[in-house]
Coordinates of C-alpha atoms and ligand atoms in Angstrom, one line a residue:
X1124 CA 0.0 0.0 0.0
X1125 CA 1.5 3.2 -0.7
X1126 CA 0.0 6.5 0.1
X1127 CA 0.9 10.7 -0.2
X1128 CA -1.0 12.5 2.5
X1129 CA -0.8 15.8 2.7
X1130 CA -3.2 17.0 6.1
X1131 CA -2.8 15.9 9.9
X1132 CA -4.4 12.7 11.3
X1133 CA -5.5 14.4 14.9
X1134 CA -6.6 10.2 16.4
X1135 CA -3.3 8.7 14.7
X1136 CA -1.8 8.0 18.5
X1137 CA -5.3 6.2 19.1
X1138 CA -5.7 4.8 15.6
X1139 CA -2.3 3.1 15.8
X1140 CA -2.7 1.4 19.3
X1141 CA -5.9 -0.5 17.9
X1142 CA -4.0 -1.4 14.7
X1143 CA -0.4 -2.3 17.0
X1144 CA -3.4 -4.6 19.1
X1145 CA -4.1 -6.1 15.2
X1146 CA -1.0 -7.2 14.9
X1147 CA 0.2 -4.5 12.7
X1148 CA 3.7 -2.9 13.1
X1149 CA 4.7 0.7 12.3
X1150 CA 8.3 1.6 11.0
X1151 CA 7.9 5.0 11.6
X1152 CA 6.5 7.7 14.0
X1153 CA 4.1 9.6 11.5
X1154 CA 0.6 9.9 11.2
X1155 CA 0.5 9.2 7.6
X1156 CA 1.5 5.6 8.0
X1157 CA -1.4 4.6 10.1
X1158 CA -3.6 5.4 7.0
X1159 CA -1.6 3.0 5.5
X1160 CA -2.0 0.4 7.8
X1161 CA -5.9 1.2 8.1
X1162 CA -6.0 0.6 4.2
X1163 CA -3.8 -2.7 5.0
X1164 CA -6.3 -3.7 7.4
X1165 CA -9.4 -3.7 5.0
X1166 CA -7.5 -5.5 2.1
X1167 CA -6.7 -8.3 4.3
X1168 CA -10.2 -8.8 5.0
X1169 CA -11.2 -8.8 1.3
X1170 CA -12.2 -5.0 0.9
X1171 CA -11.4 -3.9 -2.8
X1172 CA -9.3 -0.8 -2.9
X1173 CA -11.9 1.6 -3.2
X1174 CA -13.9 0.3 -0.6
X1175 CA -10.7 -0.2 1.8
X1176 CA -10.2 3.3 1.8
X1177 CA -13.9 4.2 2.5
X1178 CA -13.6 2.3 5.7
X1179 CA -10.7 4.2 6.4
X1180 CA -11.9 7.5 5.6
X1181 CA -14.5 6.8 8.6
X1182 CA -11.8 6.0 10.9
X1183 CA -9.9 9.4 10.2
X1184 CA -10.0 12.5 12.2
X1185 CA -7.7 15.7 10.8
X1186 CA -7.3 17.0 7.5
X1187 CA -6.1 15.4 4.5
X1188 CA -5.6 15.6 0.5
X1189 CA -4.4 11.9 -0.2
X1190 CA -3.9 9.7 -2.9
X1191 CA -3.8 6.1 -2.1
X1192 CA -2.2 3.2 -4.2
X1193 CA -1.9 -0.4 -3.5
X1194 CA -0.2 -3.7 -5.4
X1195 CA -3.5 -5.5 -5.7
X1196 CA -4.7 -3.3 -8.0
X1197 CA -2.3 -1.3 -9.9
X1198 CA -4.3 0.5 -12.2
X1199 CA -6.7 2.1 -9.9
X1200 CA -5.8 5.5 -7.3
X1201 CA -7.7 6.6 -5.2
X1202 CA -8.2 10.2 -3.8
X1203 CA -9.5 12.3 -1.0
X1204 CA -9.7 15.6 0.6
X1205 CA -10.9 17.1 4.0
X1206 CA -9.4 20.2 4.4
X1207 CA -6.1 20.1 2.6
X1208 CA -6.4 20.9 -1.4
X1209 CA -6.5 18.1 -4.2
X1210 CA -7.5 18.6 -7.8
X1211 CA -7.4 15.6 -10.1
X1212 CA -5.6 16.5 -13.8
X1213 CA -8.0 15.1 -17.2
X1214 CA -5.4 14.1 -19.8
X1215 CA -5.9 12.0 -23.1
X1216 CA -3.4 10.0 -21.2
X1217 CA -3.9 9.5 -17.9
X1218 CA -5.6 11.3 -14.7
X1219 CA -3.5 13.0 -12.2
X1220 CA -3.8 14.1 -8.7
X1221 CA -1.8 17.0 -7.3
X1222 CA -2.8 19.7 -4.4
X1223 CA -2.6 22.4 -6.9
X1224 CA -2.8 22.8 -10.8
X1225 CA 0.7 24.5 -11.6
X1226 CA 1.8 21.2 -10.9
X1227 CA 0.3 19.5 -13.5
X1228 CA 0.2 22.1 -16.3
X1229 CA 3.0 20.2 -18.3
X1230 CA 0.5 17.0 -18.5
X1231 CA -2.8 18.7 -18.6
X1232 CA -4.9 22.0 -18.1
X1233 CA -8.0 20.5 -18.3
X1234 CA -9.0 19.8 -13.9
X1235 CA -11.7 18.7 -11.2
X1236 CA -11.8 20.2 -8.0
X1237 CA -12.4 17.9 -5.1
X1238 CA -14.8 19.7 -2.2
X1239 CA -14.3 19.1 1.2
X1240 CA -15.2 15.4 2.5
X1241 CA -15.2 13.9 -1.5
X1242 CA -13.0 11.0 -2.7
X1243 CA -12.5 9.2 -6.2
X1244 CA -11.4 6.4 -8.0
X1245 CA -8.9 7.6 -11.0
X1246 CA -8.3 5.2 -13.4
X1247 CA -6.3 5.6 -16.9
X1248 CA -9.5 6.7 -19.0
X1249 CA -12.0 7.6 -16.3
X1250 CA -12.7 9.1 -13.0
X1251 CA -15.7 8.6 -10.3
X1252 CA -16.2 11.2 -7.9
X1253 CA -18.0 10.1 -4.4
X1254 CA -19.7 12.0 -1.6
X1255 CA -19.3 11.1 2.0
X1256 CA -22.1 8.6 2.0
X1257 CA -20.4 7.1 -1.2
X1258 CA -23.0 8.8 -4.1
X1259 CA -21.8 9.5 -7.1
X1260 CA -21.3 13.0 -7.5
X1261 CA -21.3 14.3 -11.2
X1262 CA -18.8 17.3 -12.1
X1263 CA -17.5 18.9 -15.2
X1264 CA -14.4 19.2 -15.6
X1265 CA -13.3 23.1 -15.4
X1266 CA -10.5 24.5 -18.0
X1267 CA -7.1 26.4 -16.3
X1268 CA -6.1 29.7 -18.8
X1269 CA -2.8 29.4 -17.8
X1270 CA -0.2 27.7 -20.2
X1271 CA 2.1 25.2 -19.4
X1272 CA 5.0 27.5 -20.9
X1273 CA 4.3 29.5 -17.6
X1274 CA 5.3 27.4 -15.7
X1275 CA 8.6 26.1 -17.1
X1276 CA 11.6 28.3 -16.5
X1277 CA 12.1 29.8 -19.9
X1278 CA 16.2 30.5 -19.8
X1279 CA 16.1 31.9 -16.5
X1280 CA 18.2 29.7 -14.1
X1281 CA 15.3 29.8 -11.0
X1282 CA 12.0 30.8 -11.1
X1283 CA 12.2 33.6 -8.5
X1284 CA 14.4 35.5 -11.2
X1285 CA 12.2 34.7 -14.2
X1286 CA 8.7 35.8 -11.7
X1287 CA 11.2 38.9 -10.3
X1288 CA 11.3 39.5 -14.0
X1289 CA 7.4 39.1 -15.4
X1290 CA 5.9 42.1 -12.4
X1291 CA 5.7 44.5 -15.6
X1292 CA 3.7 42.3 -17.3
X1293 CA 1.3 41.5 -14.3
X1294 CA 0.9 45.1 -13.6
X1295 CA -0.6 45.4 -16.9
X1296 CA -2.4 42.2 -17.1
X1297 CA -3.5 42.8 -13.3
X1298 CA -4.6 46.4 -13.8
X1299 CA -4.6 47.8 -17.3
X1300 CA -8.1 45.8 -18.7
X1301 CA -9.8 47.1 -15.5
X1302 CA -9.3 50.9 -15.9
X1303 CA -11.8 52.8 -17.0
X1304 CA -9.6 55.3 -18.0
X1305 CA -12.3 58.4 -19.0
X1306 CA -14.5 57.6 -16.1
X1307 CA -11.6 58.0 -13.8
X1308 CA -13.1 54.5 -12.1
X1309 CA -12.2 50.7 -12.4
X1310 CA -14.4 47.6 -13.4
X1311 CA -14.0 44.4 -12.0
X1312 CA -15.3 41.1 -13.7
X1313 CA -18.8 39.7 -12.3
X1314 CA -17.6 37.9 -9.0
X1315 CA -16.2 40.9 -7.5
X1316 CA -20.3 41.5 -6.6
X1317 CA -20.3 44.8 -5.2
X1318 CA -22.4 47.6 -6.2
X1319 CA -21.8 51.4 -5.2
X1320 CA -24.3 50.7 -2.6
X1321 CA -22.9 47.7 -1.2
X1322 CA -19.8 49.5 -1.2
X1323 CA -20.8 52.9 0.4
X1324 CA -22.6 50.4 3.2
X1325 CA -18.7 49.0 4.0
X1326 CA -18.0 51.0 7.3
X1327 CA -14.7 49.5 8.1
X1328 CA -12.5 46.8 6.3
X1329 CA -11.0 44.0 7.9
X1330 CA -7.9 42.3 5.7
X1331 CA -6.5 38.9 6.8
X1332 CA -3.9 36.9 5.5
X1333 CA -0.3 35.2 5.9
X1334 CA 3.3 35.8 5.5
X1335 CA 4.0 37.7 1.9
X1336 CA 0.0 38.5 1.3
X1337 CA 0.1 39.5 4.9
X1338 CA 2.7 42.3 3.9
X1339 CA 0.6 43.2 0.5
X1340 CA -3.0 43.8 2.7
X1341 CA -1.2 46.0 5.1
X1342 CA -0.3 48.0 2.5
X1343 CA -3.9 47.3 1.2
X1344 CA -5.2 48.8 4.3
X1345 CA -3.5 51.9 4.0
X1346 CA -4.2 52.3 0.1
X1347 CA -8.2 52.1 1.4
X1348 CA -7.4 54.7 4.0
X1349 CA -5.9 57.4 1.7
X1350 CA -8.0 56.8 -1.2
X1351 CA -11.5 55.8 0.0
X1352 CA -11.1 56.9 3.8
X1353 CA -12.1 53.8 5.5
X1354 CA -10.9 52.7 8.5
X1355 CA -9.4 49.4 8.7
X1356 CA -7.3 46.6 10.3
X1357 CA -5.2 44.0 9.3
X1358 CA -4.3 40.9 11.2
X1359 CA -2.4 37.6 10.1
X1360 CA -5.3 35.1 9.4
X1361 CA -4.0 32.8 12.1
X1362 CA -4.1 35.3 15.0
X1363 CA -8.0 35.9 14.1
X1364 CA -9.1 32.5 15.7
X1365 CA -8.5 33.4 18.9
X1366 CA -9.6 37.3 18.7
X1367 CA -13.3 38.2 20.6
X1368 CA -16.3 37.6 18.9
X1369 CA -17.5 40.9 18.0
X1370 CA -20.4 42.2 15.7
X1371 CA -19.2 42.2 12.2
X1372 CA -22.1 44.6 11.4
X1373 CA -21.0 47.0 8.3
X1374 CA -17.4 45.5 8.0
X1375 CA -15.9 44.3 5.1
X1376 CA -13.2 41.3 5.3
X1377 CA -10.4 41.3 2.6
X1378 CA -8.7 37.9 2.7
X1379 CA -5.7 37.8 0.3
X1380 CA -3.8 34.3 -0.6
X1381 CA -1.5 33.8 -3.7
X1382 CA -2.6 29.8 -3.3
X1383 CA -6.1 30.3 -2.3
X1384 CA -5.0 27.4 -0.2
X1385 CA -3.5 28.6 2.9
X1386 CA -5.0 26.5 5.6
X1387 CA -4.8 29.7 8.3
X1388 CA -6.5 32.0 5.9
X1389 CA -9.4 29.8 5.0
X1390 CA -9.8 29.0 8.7
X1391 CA -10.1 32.9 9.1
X1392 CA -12.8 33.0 6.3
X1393 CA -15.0 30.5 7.2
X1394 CA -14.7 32.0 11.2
X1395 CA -15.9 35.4 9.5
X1396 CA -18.6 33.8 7.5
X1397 CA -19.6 31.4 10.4
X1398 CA -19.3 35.4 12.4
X1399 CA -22.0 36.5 10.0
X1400 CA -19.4 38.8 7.9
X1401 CA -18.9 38.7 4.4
X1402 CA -15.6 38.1 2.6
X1403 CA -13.6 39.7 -0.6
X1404 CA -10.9 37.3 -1.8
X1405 CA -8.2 38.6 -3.4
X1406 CA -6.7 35.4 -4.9
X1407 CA -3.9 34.0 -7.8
X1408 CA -5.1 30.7 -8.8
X1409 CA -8.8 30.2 -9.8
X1410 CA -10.7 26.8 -8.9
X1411 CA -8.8 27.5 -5.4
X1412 CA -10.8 27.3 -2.1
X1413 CA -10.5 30.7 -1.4
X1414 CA -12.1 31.5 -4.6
X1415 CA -15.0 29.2 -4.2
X1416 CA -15.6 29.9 -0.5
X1417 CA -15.2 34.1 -1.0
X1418 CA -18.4 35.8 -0.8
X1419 CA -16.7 38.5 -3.7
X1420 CA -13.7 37.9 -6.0
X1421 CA -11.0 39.7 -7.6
X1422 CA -8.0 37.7 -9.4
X1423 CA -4.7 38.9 -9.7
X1424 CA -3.5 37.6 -13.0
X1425 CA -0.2 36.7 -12.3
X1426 CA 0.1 33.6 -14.1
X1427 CA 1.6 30.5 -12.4
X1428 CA 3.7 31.4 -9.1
X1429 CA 6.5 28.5 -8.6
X1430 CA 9.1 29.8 -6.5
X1431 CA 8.4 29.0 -2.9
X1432 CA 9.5 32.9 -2.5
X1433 CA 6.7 34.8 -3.3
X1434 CA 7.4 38.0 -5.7
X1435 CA 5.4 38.4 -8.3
X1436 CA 2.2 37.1 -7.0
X1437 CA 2.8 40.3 -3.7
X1438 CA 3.2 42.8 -6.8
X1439 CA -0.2 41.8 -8.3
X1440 CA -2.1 41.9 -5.0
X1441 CA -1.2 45.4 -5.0
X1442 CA -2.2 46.5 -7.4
X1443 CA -5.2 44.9 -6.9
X1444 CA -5.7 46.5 -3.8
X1445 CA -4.6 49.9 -5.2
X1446 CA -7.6 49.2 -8.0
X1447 CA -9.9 48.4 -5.0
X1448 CA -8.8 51.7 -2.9
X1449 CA -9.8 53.5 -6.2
X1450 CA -13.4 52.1 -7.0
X1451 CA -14.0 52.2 -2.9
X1452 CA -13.0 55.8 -3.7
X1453 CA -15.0 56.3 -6.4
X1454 CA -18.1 54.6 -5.1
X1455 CA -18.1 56.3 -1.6
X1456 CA -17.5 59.6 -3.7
X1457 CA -14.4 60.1 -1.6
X1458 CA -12.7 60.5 -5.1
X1459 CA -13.8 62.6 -7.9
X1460 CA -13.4 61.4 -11.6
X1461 CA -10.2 63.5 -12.3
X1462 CA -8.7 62.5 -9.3
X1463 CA -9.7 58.7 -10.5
X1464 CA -7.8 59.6 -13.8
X1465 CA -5.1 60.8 -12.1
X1466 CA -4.3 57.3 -9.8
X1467 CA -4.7 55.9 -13.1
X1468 CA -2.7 57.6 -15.1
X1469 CA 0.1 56.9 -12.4
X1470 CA -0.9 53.2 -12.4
X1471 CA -0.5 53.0 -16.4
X1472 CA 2.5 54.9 -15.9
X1473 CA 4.3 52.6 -13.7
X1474 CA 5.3 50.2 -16.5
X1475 CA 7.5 52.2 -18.2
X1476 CA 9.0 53.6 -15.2
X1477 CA 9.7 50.4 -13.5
X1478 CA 11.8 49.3 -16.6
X1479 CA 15.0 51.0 -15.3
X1480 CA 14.6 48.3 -12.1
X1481 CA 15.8 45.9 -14.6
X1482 CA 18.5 47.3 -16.0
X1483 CA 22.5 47.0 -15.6
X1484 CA 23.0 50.1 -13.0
X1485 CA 20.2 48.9 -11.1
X1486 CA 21.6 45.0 -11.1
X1487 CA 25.0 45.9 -10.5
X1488 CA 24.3 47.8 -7.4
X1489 CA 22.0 45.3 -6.2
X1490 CA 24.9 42.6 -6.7
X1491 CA 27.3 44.5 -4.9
X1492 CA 25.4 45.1 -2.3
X1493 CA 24.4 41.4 -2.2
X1494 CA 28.5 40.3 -2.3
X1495 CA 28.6 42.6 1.4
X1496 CA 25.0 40.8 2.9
X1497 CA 26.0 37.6 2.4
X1498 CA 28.8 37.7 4.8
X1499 CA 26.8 39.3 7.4
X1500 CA 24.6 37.0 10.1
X1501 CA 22.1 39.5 11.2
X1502 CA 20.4 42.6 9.7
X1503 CA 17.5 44.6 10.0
X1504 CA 15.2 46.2 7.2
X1505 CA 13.5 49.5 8.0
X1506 CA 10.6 51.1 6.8
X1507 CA 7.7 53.8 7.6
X1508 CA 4.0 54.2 6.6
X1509 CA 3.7 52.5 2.9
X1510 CA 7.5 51.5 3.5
X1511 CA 7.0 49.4 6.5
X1512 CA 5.2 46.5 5.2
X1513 CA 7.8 46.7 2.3
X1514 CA 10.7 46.3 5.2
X1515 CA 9.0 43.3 6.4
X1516 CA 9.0 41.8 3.1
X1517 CA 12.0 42.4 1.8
X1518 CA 13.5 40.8 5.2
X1519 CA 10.8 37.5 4.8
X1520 CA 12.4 37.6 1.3
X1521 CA 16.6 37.9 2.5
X1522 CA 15.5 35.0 5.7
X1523 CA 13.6 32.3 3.7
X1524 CA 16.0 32.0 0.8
X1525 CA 19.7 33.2 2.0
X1526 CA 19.1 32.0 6.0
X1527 CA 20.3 35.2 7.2
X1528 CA 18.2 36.4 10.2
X1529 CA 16.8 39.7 9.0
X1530 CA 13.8 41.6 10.7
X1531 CA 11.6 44.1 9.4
X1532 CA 10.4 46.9 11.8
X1533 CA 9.0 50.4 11.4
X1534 CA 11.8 52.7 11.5
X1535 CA 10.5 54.4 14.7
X1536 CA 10.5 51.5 16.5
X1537 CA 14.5 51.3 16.0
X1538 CA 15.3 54.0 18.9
X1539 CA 12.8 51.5 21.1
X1540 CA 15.6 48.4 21.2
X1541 CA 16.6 47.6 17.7
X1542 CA 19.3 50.2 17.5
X1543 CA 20.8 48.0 20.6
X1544 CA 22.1 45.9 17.7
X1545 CA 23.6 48.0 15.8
X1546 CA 27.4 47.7 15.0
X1547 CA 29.4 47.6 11.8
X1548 CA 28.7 43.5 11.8
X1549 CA 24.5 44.4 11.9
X1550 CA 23.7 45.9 8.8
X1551 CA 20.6 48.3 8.6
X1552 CA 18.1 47.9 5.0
X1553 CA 16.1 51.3 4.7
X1554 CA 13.7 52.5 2.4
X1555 CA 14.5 56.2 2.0
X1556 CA 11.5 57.0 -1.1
X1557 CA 10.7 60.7 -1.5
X1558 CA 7.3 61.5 0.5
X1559 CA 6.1 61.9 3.8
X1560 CA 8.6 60.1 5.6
X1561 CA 12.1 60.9 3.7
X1562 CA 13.7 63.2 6.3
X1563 CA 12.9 61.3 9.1
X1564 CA 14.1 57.9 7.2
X1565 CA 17.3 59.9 6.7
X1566 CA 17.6 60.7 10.3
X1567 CA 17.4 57.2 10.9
X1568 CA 19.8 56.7 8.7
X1569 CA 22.5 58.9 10.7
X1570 CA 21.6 57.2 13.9
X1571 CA 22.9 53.7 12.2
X1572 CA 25.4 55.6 11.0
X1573 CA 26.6 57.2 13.9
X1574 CA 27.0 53.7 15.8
X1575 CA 29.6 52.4 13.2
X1576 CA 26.6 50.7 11.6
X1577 CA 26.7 50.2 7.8
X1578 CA 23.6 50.9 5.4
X1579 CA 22.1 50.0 2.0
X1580 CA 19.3 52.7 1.4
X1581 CA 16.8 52.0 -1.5
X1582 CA 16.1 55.1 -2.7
X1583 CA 15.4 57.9 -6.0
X1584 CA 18.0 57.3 -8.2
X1585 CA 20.1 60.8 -7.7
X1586 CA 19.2 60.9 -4.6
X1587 CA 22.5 62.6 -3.3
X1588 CA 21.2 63.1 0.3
X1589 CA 20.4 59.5 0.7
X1590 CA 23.7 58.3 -0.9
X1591 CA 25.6 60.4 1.0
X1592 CA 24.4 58.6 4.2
X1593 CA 24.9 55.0 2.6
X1594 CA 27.4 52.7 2.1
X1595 CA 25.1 51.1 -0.9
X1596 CA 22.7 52.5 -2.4
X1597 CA 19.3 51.0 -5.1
X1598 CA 18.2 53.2 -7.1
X1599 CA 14.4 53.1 -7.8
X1600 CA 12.6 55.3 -10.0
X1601 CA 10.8 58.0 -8.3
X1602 CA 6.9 57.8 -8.3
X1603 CA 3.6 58.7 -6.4
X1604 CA 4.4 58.4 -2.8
X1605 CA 1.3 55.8 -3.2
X1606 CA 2.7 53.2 -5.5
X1607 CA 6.4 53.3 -4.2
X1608 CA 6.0 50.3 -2.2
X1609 CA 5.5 48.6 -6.1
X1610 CA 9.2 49.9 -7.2
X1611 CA 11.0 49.4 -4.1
X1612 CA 10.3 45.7 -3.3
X1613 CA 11.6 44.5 -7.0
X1614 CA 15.4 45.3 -5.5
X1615 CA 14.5 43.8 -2.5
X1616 CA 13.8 41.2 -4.2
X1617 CA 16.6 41.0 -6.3
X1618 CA 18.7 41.5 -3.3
X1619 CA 17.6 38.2 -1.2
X1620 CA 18.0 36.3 -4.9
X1621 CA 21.7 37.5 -5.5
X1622 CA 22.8 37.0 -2.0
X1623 CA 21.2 33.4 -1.8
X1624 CA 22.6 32.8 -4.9
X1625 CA 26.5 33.8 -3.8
X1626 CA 25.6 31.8 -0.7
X1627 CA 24.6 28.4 -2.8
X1628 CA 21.4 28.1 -1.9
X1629 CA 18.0 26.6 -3.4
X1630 CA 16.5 29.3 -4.4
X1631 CA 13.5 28.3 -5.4
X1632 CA 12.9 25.7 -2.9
X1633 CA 14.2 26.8 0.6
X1634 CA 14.6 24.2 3.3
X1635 CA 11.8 23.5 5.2
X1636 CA 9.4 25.8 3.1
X1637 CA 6.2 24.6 0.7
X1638 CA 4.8 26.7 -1.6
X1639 CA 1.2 26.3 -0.4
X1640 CA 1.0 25.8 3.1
X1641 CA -2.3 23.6 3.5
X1642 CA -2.0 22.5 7.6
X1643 CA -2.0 25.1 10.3
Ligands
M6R2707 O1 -0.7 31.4 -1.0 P1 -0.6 32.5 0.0 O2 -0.5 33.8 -0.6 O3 -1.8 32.4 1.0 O4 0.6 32.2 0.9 C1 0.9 32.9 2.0 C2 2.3 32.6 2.5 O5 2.5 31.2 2.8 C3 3.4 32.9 1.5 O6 3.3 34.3 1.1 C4 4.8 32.7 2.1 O7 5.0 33.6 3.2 C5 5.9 32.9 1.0 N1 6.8 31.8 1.1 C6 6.7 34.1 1.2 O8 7.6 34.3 0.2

């Protein structure tokens, strides 16, 4: 028997006494191999495959996507989900199980989703799909847009560069169809769902979600703030669980995944739904749970996301949420059409101006800033307003691939204990971008300075008062204080890829990292 189980069993310990009192024996400690066992236990008693792992779908308690394989009948898998993600691939050749469709594109783009508490029996030319009580369910099989080019590397030697590369192109496939440019307004496609009513109704937002998409709704919530002035919070999905029950009255949840799969963020949604609220998903991959659960729907079209670091797939859920912060605007008549034209304009604008991110200058200061981080153990990435979720991403970025500590932190906060750290050994990332928060970003760049500490501002290009207080310095075109946080993550970016890279790592599969992270 073999199986792939992707989930907890939560009554393993219990699960394998009975099957240890059976006469079974286990060669391992995980829960996964009392499935096994449990599916051993039915053959042996003249169960068929299929109806083995029925009986042994009873048994479990937990979450799992599994496939399920045994010797007695080799041309038969079975599959089942409860809580963790499996879709099943429709080729001429073969079917296919996977937890998400990116992994299959090379053998098929046509795909069934399997809901919650389903199984199914996959055999070369066919597939049955059964409910709990062991029903036949009928489903179509749904077709993915996406290509299977996408997801191949195409000359780049990782993925992270080649998606570092493509944030041009989801700016404009993201953005560009959606603006109404005359109207000064943007249109989504029919699931987003919300009229100008529903929307003036919204009296506070709520966005949730994990890790990178955590860092792209923070800036989400302040994008709502400045161009639709509604108040807001934003809190990593996972923390939600355990927050008081309140009303959710006139508030509006904003839950934004890449996957569409993270286990923490679809707990939050279904707690807001089960709460009474409703819930916008602002989601990559379509057929996902988070955009079949979502109450309202807007895709970033970023294509196929592979690297576990996530780069291109934060880019398009900002501008996503920048489009949302201007039809909030627009609707709650916070914003009048010229000024719509205007964040537009800037939007549409951003394209051409982003180019010089990608060229030689920009690269070569990135690298040589890269050759000085990867000898360092420790460093801290520094940010305010717009800037600070930006920090915290471009240290998640330097951590999960190079396994140099880094931490992000509003750059007050560095007078409040960080600046303890500081010595020529503890490096200081700051975001210096012309706006609000310049001259005190380049106070806080003397401070660092003045305790021996060494700096690498990303800031204007020509900025001579920011290079002046830097030992290396990005350049990043200079644009609207409001979409800065969308030119200075790409060196940010660049910067964790080039000092992984001088440090050997895998790039595009860290240690202990999966690209979808399906358990809590
Ligand atoms: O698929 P999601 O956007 O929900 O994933 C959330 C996080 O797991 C993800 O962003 C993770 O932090 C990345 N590895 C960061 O690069």
């Amino acid at each position: 028997v073999v199986v792939v189980h992707n989930g907890i069993v939560e009554n393993y310990l219990e699960l394998r006494e009975w099957l240890v009192s059976e006469g079974h024996t286990f060669s391992t400690e995980t829960d996964t191999e009392a499935i096994a066992n449990l599916v051993a236990w039915s053959l042996r008693r003249g169960r068929s495959l299929h109806e083995a792992v029925q009986d042994t779908l009873e048994r479990l308690e937990g979450s799992y996507g599994m496939v399920v394989m045994a010797a007695s009948e080799p041309h038969r898998i079975i599959v089942a989900r409860q809580d963790s993600p499996l879709v099943i691939g429709v080729g001429p050749h073969g079917r296919y199980a996977a937890s998400d469709m990116p992994a299959l594109l090379p053998l098929t783009r046509d795909f069934v989703v399997l809901e919650n508490g389903e199984h199914a029996v996959l055999e070369p030319q066919a597939h049955r799909i059964y409910d709990r009580a062991g029903r036949v369910i009928p489903r179509e099989s749904v077709r993915c847009d996406w290509t299977p080019e996408q997801a191949e590397k195409q000359g780049f030697p990782h993925f992270m560069l080649k998606e570092i590369h493509e944030q041009p192109d989801v700016l404009a496939r993201t953005a560009f169809e959606r603006c109404l440019d005359l109207e000064g307004d943007v249109s989504f496609e029919e699931g987003f769902g919300l009229s100008d009513a529903a929307l003036r109704g919204i009296g506070r937002l709520r966005f949730m979600a994990m890790g990178t998409s955590l860092h792209a709704a923070m800036i989400g919530q302040q994008l709502a703030g400045a161009l639709a002035r509604l108040p807001g919070e934003t809190l990593n999905a996972s923390e939600f669980l355990y927050s008081a029950e309140l009303e959710e009255g006139d508030a509006l949840t904003v839950v934004v995944s890449q996957s569409g799969e993270t286990a923490d963020s679809l707990r939050a949604l279904r707690e807001v739904k089960r709460r009474g609220g409703r819930v916008l998903g602002i989601c990559n991959v379509r057929g996902s749970t988070l955009a079949r659960e979502a109450d309202h729907l807007i895709f970033t079209h970023c294509g196929p996301e592979i690297g576990v670091a996530s780069t291109k797939a934060f880019f398009g859920q900002v501008v996503a949420l920048y489009l949302l912060a201007i039809r909030l605007g627009r609707a709650r008549g916070v914003l009048d059409a010229a000024e719509g034209r205007a964040r537009l304009a800037d939007l549409r604008g951003l394209r051409h101006r982003m180019e010089a991110l990608f060229e030689p200058p920009a690269l070569a200061a990135v690298r040589s800033a890269a050759e000085f981080l990867a000898g360092v153990r420790s460093c801290l990435f520094l940010g305010r307003a717009l800037q600070h979720p930006v920090a915290l991403e471009g240290a998640l970025k330097l951590k999960e691939i190079s396994y140099i500590h880094a931490e992000g932190y509003p750059a007050g906060e560095m007078k409040h204990g960080p600046i303890a750290l500081i010595d020529p050994d503890f490096p200081v990332v700051a975001l210096v971008t012309p706006g609000r928060t310049y001259e005190k970003m380049l106070s806080n760049l003397q401070e660092v300075r003045a305790r021996g500490g060494r700096v690498i501002a990303v800031a204007a290009s020509g900025d001579a008062k920011a290079a002046a207080s830097a030992d290396f310095l990005l350049p990043v075109p200079a644009v609207p204080e409001l979409l800065a946080p969308l030119v200075t993550v790409v060196p940010l970016q660049f910067l964790a890829y080039y000092t992984a890279l001088l440090l050997g790592r895998d790039i595009d599969q860290p240690r202990n990292l999966a690209k979808s992270v399906t358990v809590e």
